[in-house]
Amino acid sequence: MSLATLARHTLSRGATPAATYALLARLGHQPLPVARAVCLALDIPHAETTRRLADCHDALLADPRPNSEADTGELLEALGVFDIPVTLDATGLAVVDLFLVAIEALGGIRPGHQHGLTRWFTTGNLTAAYLSLAATHPLPRTGDPAQYWTTLTSAGELLTTTPNPDPRLKYALTHCRTQATRT
């Protein structure tokens, strides 16, 4: 039985990707093939799996500490290695394009915030990304507040046209419109 088949079976029984990684690694399999098997069992494309694992191989998978399987699995999950990518429709792609313009207009972004946004874009959680950006303010010296709030207003208007929009979007959109009129 292949590692991907074992991973698929473990996931089908309700295990998280992190727990699946830990279980297979504890069975004596090498970290890289286990991480690859979990990704493939989640139907993450091979090329994307390879890219993601290359990004964290040296730090997490090359020389693991003994009995660190659970920690490694959790770190891989937190880094987004096991995030299942979604294909966005035309509206979703337009929203992400607007988000990228808004991020540029911020004038700088913390790496952790950027990481979270990237994960939300990958998984299609555009509402979370919007709410996060709406709660952020452009940097005073390097940001462009007018462009930031106008762009977020446009993104919010697109998001509210989707079927069953999250009610929090309405309040965040109102906040962005208010900020846009003040700049």
PDB file of C-alpha atoms in Angstrom:
ATOM      1  CA  MET A   1       0.000   0.000   0.000  1.00  0.00           C
ATOM      2  CA  SER A   2       1.446   3.405  -0.963  1.00  0.00           C
ATOM      3  CA  LEU A   3       1.993   6.213   1.519  1.00  0.00           C
ATOM      4  CA  ALA A   4      -0.545   8.377  -0.313  1.00  0.00           C
ATOM      5  CA  THR A   5      -3.135   5.605   0.032  1.00  0.00           C
ATOM      6  CA  LEU A   6      -2.373   5.304   3.768  1.00  0.00           C
ATOM      7  CA  ALA A   7      -2.639   9.078   4.118  1.00  0.00           C
ATOM      8  CA  ARG A   8      -5.935   9.149   2.209  1.00  0.00           C
ATOM      9  CA  HIS A   9      -7.326   6.390   4.433  1.00  0.00           C
ATOM     10  CA  THR A  10      -6.219   8.175   7.621  1.00  0.00           C
ATOM     11  CA  LEU A  11      -7.731  11.452   6.454  1.00  0.00           C
ATOM     12  CA  SER A  12     -10.982   9.686   5.548  1.00  0.00           C
ATOM     13  CA  ARG A  13     -11.228   8.497   9.148  1.00  0.00           C
ATOM     14  CA  GLY A  14     -11.290  12.113  10.370  1.00  0.00           C
ATOM     15  CA  ALA A  15      -7.633  12.742  11.149  1.00  0.00           C
ATOM     16  CA  THR A  16      -6.264  16.202  10.473  1.00  0.00           C
ATOM     17  CA  PRO A  17      -3.423  16.547   7.977  1.00  0.00           C
ATOM     18  CA  ALA A  18      -1.040  17.235  10.892  1.00  0.00           C
ATOM     19  CA  ALA A  19      -2.148  14.097  12.741  1.00  0.00           C
ATOM     20  CA  THR A  20      -1.931  12.085   9.525  1.00  0.00           C
ATOM     21  CA  TYR A  21       1.646  13.262   9.002  1.00  0.00           C
ATOM     22  CA  ALA A  22       2.561  12.397  12.595  1.00  0.00           C
ATOM     23  CA  LEU A  23       1.029   8.916  12.412  1.00  0.00           C
ATOM     24  CA  LEU A  24       2.791   7.965   9.173  1.00  0.00           C
ATOM     25  CA  ALA A  25       6.108   9.424  10.326  1.00  0.00           C
ATOM     26  CA  ARG A  26       5.873   7.479  13.605  1.00  0.00           C
ATOM     27  CA  LEU A  27       5.518   4.305  11.544  1.00  0.00           C
ATOM     28  CA  GLY A  28       9.120   4.849  10.452  1.00  0.00           C
ATOM     29  CA  HIS A  29       8.646   6.538   7.103  1.00  0.00           C
ATOM     30  CA  GLN A  30      10.950   9.391   6.110  1.00  0.00           C
ATOM     31  CA  PRO A  31       9.580  12.925   6.651  1.00  0.00           C
ATOM     32  CA  LEU A  32       9.687  14.188   3.054  1.00  0.00           C
ATOM     33  CA  PRO A  33       7.814  11.242   1.501  1.00  0.00           C
ATOM     34  CA  VAL A  34       5.249  11.397   4.337  1.00  0.00           C
ATOM     35  CA  ALA A  35       4.629  15.125   3.837  1.00  0.00           C
ATOM     36  CA  ARG A  36       4.376  14.553   0.073  1.00  0.00           C
ATOM     37  CA  ALA A  37       1.900  11.697   0.610  1.00  0.00           C
ATOM     38  CA  VAL A  38      -0.342  13.854   2.818  1.00  0.00           C
ATOM     39  CA  CYS A  39      -0.325  16.638   0.225  1.00  0.00           C
ATOM     40  CA  LEU A  40      -1.155  14.229  -2.584  1.00  0.00           C
ATOM     41  CA  ALA A  41      -3.904  12.604  -0.493  1.00  0.00           C
ATOM     42  CA  LEU A  42      -5.404  16.092  -0.128  1.00  0.00           C
ATOM     43  CA  ASP A  43      -5.327  16.410  -3.943  1.00  0.00           C
ATOM     44  CA  ILE A  44      -2.791  19.213  -3.882  1.00  0.00           C
ATOM     45  CA  PRO A  45      -1.211  19.184  -7.363  1.00  0.00           C
ATOM     46  CA  HIS A  46       2.223  17.549  -7.613  1.00  0.00           C
ATOM     47  CA  ALA A  47       4.010  20.723  -8.781  1.00  0.00           C
ATOM     48  CA  GLU A  48       2.494  22.752  -5.936  1.00  0.00           C
ATOM     49  CA  THR A  49       3.370  20.001  -3.453  1.00  0.00           C
ATOM     50  CA  THR A  50       6.972  20.024  -4.655  1.00  0.00           C
ATOM     51  CA  ARG A  51       7.202  23.820  -4.350  1.00  0.00           C
ATOM     52  CA  ARG A  52       5.713  23.881  -0.855  1.00  0.00           C
ATOM     53  CA  LEU A  53       7.945  21.103   0.431  1.00  0.00           C
ATOM     54  CA  ALA A  54      11.063  22.672  -1.078  1.00  0.00           C
ATOM     55  CA  ASP A  55      10.289  25.843   0.889  1.00  0.00           C
ATOM     56  CA  CYS A  56      10.365  24.030   4.243  1.00  0.00           C
ATOM     57  CA  HIS A  57      12.517  20.964   3.566  1.00  0.00           C
ATOM     58  CA  ASP A  58      15.765  22.132   5.157  1.00  0.00           C
ATOM     59  CA  ALA A  59      14.117  23.594   8.262  1.00  0.00           C
ATOM     60  CA  LEU A  60      11.604  20.837   9.040  1.00  0.00           C
ATOM     61  CA  LEU A  61      12.123  17.682   7.046  1.00  0.00           C
ATOM     62  CA  ALA A  62      15.832  17.193   6.359  1.00  0.00           C
ATOM     63  CA  ASP A  63      17.000  16.286   9.875  1.00  0.00           C
ATOM     64  CA  PRO A  64      14.033  15.860  12.246  1.00  0.00           C
ATOM     65  CA  ARG A  65      14.495  15.606  15.995  1.00  0.00           C
ATOM     66  CA  PRO A  66      13.475  12.291  17.542  1.00  0.00           C
ATOM     67  CA  ASN A  67       9.828  12.158  18.625  1.00  0.00           C
ATOM     68  CA  SER A  68       9.010  15.453  16.876  1.00  0.00           C
ATOM     69  CA  GLU A  69       6.467  14.024  14.428  1.00  0.00           C
ATOM     70  CA  ALA A  70       3.437  15.747  15.979  1.00  0.00           C
ATOM     71  CA  ASP A  71       5.232  19.100  16.200  1.00  0.00           C
ATOM     72  CA  THR A  72       6.430  18.823  12.611  1.00  0.00           C
ATOM     73  CA  GLY A  73       2.936  17.974  11.378  1.00  0.00           C
ATOM     74  CA  GLU A  74       1.487  20.972  13.208  1.00  0.00           C
ATOM     75  CA  LEU A  75       4.172  23.276  11.825  1.00  0.00           C
ATOM     76  CA  LEU A  76       3.587  22.025   8.288  1.00  0.00           C
ATOM     77  CA  GLU A  77      -0.125  22.684   8.741  1.00  0.00           C
ATOM     78  CA  ALA A  78       0.488  26.160  10.224  1.00  0.00           C
ATOM     79  CA  LEU A  79       2.778  27.046   7.327  1.00  0.00           C
ATOM     80  CA  GLY A  80       0.014  26.192   4.879  1.00  0.00           C
ATOM     81  CA  VAL A  81       1.761  23.173   3.374  1.00  0.00           C
ATOM     82  CA  PHE A  82      -1.477  21.190   3.654  1.00  0.00           C
ATOM     83  CA  ASP A  83      -3.805  24.002   2.495  1.00  0.00           C
ATOM     84  CA  ILE A  84      -6.092  22.770  -0.246  1.00  0.00           C
ATOM     85  CA  PRO A  85      -6.050  25.262  -3.129  1.00  0.00           C
ATOM     86  CA  VAL A  86      -9.317  26.340  -4.679  1.00  0.00           C
ATOM     87  CA  THR A  87      -9.932  27.670  -8.150  1.00  0.00           C
ATOM     88  CA  LEU A  88     -11.427  31.124  -7.887  1.00  0.00           C
ATOM     89  CA  ASP A  89     -14.141  32.311 -10.257  1.00  0.00           C
ATOM     90  CA  ALA A  90     -13.832  35.598 -12.159  1.00  0.00           C
ATOM     91  CA  THR A  91     -15.196  37.604  -9.214  1.00  0.00           C
ATOM     92  CA  GLY A  92     -12.781  35.948  -6.796  1.00  0.00           C
ATOM     93  CA  LEU A  93      -9.832  36.637  -9.099  1.00  0.00           C
ATOM     94  CA  ALA A  94     -10.890  40.283  -9.439  1.00  0.00           C
ATOM     95  CA  VAL A  95     -11.143  40.579  -5.648  1.00  0.00           C
ATOM     96  CA  VAL A  96      -7.658  39.112  -5.181  1.00  0.00           C
ATOM     97  CA  ASP A  97      -6.302  41.563  -7.786  1.00  0.00           C
ATOM     98  CA  LEU A  98      -7.852  44.420  -5.800  1.00  0.00           C
ATOM     99  CA  PHE A  99      -6.394  43.021  -2.578  1.00  0.00           C
ATOM    100  CA  LEU A 100      -2.933  43.018  -4.161  1.00  0.00           C
ATOM    101  CA  VAL A 101      -3.339  46.683  -5.130  1.00  0.00           C
ATOM    102  CA  ALA A 102      -4.498  47.467  -1.589  1.00  0.00           C
ATOM    103  CA  ILE A 103      -1.544  45.594  -0.071  1.00  0.00           C
ATOM    104  CA  GLU A 104       0.811  47.671  -2.217  1.00  0.00           C
ATOM    105  CA  ALA A 105      -0.965  50.839  -1.041  1.00  0.00           C
ATOM    106  CA  LEU A 106      -0.419  49.802   2.590  1.00  0.00           C
ATOM    107  CA  GLY A 107       3.191  50.879   2.265  1.00  0.00           C
ATOM    108  CA  GLY A 108       4.445  47.754   4.025  1.00  0.00           C
ATOM    109  CA  ILE A 109       3.012  44.650   5.624  1.00  0.00           C
ATOM    110  CA  ARG A 110       4.171  42.388   8.440  1.00  0.00           C
ATOM    111  CA  PRO A 111       5.363  38.963   7.249  1.00  0.00           C
ATOM    112  CA  GLY A 112       2.828  37.125   9.430  1.00  0.00           C
ATOM    113  CA  HIS A 113      -0.040  39.165   8.009  1.00  0.00           C
ATOM    114  CA  GLN A 114       1.227  38.541   4.470  1.00  0.00           C
ATOM    115  CA  HIS A 115       1.443  34.808   5.219  1.00  0.00           C
ATOM    116  CA  GLY A 116      -2.136  34.739   6.487  1.00  0.00           C
ATOM    117  CA  LEU A 117      -3.401  36.627   3.452  1.00  0.00           C
ATOM    118  CA  THR A 118      -1.581  34.274   1.103  1.00  0.00           C
ATOM    119  CA  ARG A 119      -3.170  31.268   2.828  1.00  0.00           C
ATOM    120  CA  TRP A 120      -6.635  32.847   2.550  1.00  0.00           C
ATOM    121  CA  PHE A 121      -6.092  33.548  -1.152  1.00  0.00           C
ATOM    122  CA  THR A 122      -4.992  29.925  -1.684  1.00  0.00           C
ATOM    123  CA  THR A 123      -7.965  28.458   0.162  1.00  0.00           C
ATOM    124  CA  GLY A 124     -10.475  30.954  -1.235  1.00  0.00           C
ATOM    125  CA  ASN A 125     -11.310  32.501   2.129  1.00  0.00           C
ATOM    126  CA  LEU A 126     -11.645  35.994   0.671  1.00  0.00           C
ATOM    127  CA  THR A 127     -14.004  37.177   3.406  1.00  0.00           C
ATOM    128  CA  ALA A 128     -11.346  36.594   6.073  1.00  0.00           C
ATOM    129  CA  ALA A 129      -8.775  38.375   3.915  1.00  0.00           C
ATOM    130  CA  TYR A 130     -11.125  41.340   3.429  1.00  0.00           C
ATOM    131  CA  LEU A 131     -11.966  41.624   7.112  1.00  0.00           C
ATOM    132  CA  SER A 132      -8.281  41.501   7.969  1.00  0.00           C
ATOM    133  CA  LEU A 133      -7.368  44.199   5.451  1.00  0.00           C
ATOM    134  CA  ALA A 134     -10.323  46.384   6.486  1.00  0.00           C
ATOM    135  CA  ALA A 135      -9.001  46.329  10.066  1.00  0.00           C
ATOM    136  CA  THR A 136      -5.524  47.410   8.916  1.00  0.00           C
ATOM    137  CA  HIS A 137      -4.405  50.974   8.235  1.00  0.00           C
ATOM    138  CA  PRO A 138      -1.835  52.175   5.695  1.00  0.00           C
ATOM    139  CA  LEU A 139       1.522  53.235   7.067  1.00  0.00           C
ATOM    140  CA  PRO A 140       1.685  57.015   7.506  1.00  0.00           C
ATOM    141  CA  ARG A 141       4.948  57.628   5.629  1.00  0.00           C
ATOM    142  CA  THR A 142       4.910  54.996   2.912  1.00  0.00           C
ATOM    143  CA  GLY A 143       1.253  54.119   2.401  1.00  0.00           C
ATOM    144  CA  ASP A 144      -1.342  55.611   0.076  1.00  0.00           C
ATOM    145  CA  PRO A 145      -4.525  55.843   2.201  1.00  0.00           C
ATOM    146  CA  ALA A 146      -6.747  57.136  -0.613  1.00  0.00           C
ATOM    147  CA  GLN A 147      -5.846  54.247  -2.913  1.00  0.00           C
ATOM    148  CA  TYR A 148      -5.984  51.723  -0.067  1.00  0.00           C
ATOM    149  CA  TRP A 149      -9.503  52.569   1.117  1.00  0.00           C
ATOM    150  CA  THR A 150     -10.889  53.113  -2.393  1.00  0.00           C
ATOM    151  CA  THR A 151      -9.508  49.767  -3.537  1.00  0.00           C
ATOM    152  CA  LEU A 152     -10.885  47.973  -0.470  1.00  0.00           C
ATOM    153  CA  THR A 153     -14.264  49.606  -1.083  1.00  0.00           C
ATOM    154  CA  SER A 154     -14.259  48.190  -4.625  1.00  0.00           C
ATOM    155  CA  ALA A 155     -13.246  44.748  -3.334  1.00  0.00           C
ATOM    156  CA  GLY A 156     -15.969  44.838  -0.683  1.00  0.00           C
ATOM    157  CA  GLU A 157     -18.590  45.789  -3.248  1.00  0.00           C
ATOM    158  CA  LEU A 158     -17.616  42.768  -5.336  1.00  0.00           C
ATOM    159  CA  LEU A 159     -17.633  40.454  -2.319  1.00  0.00           C
ATOM    160  CA  THR A 160     -21.115  41.554  -1.286  1.00  0.00           C
ATOM    161  CA  THR A 161     -22.467  40.538  -4.707  1.00  0.00           C
ATOM    162  CA  THR A 162     -21.622  36.891  -4.094  1.00  0.00           C
ATOM    163  CA  PRO A 163     -24.413  34.540  -3.010  1.00  0.00           C
ATOM    164  CA  ASN A 164     -25.022  34.644   0.760  1.00  0.00           C
ATOM    165  CA  PRO A 165     -22.280  37.122   1.690  1.00  0.00           C
ATOM    166  CA  ASP A 166     -21.042  37.056   5.267  1.00  0.00           C
ATOM    167  CA  PRO A 167     -22.957  39.747   7.242  1.00  0.00           C
ATOM    168  CA  ARG A 168     -19.654  41.102   8.590  1.00  0.00           C
ATOM    169  CA  LEU A 169     -18.786  42.242   5.065  1.00  0.00           C
ATOM    170  CA  LYS A 170     -21.482  44.921   5.190  1.00  0.00           C
ATOM    171  CA  TYR A 171     -19.949  46.539   8.280  1.00  0.00           C
ATOM    172  CA  ALA A 172     -16.401  46.274   6.961  1.00  0.00           C
ATOM    173  CA  LEU A 173     -17.483  47.785   3.636  1.00  0.00           C
ATOM    174  CA  THR A 174     -19.159  50.688   5.468  1.00  0.00           C
ATOM    175  CA  HIS A 175     -15.922  51.217   7.420  1.00  0.00           C
ATOM    176  CA  CYS A 176     -13.868  51.245   4.195  1.00  0.00           C
ATOM    177  CA  ARG A 177     -16.253  53.714   2.534  1.00  0.00           C
ATOM    178  CA  THR A 178     -16.048  56.000   5.567  1.00  0.00           C
ATOM    179  CA  GLN A 179     -12.251  55.846   5.536  1.00  0.00           C
ATOM    180  CA  ALA A 180     -12.201  56.543   1.774  1.00  0.00           C
ATOM    181  CA  THR A 181     -14.261  59.717   2.221  1.00  0.00           C
ATOM    182  CA  ARG A 182     -11.916  60.931   4.986  1.00  0.00           C
ATOM    183  CA  THR A 183      -8.752  60.667   2.883  1.00  0.00           C
TER     184      THR A 183
END
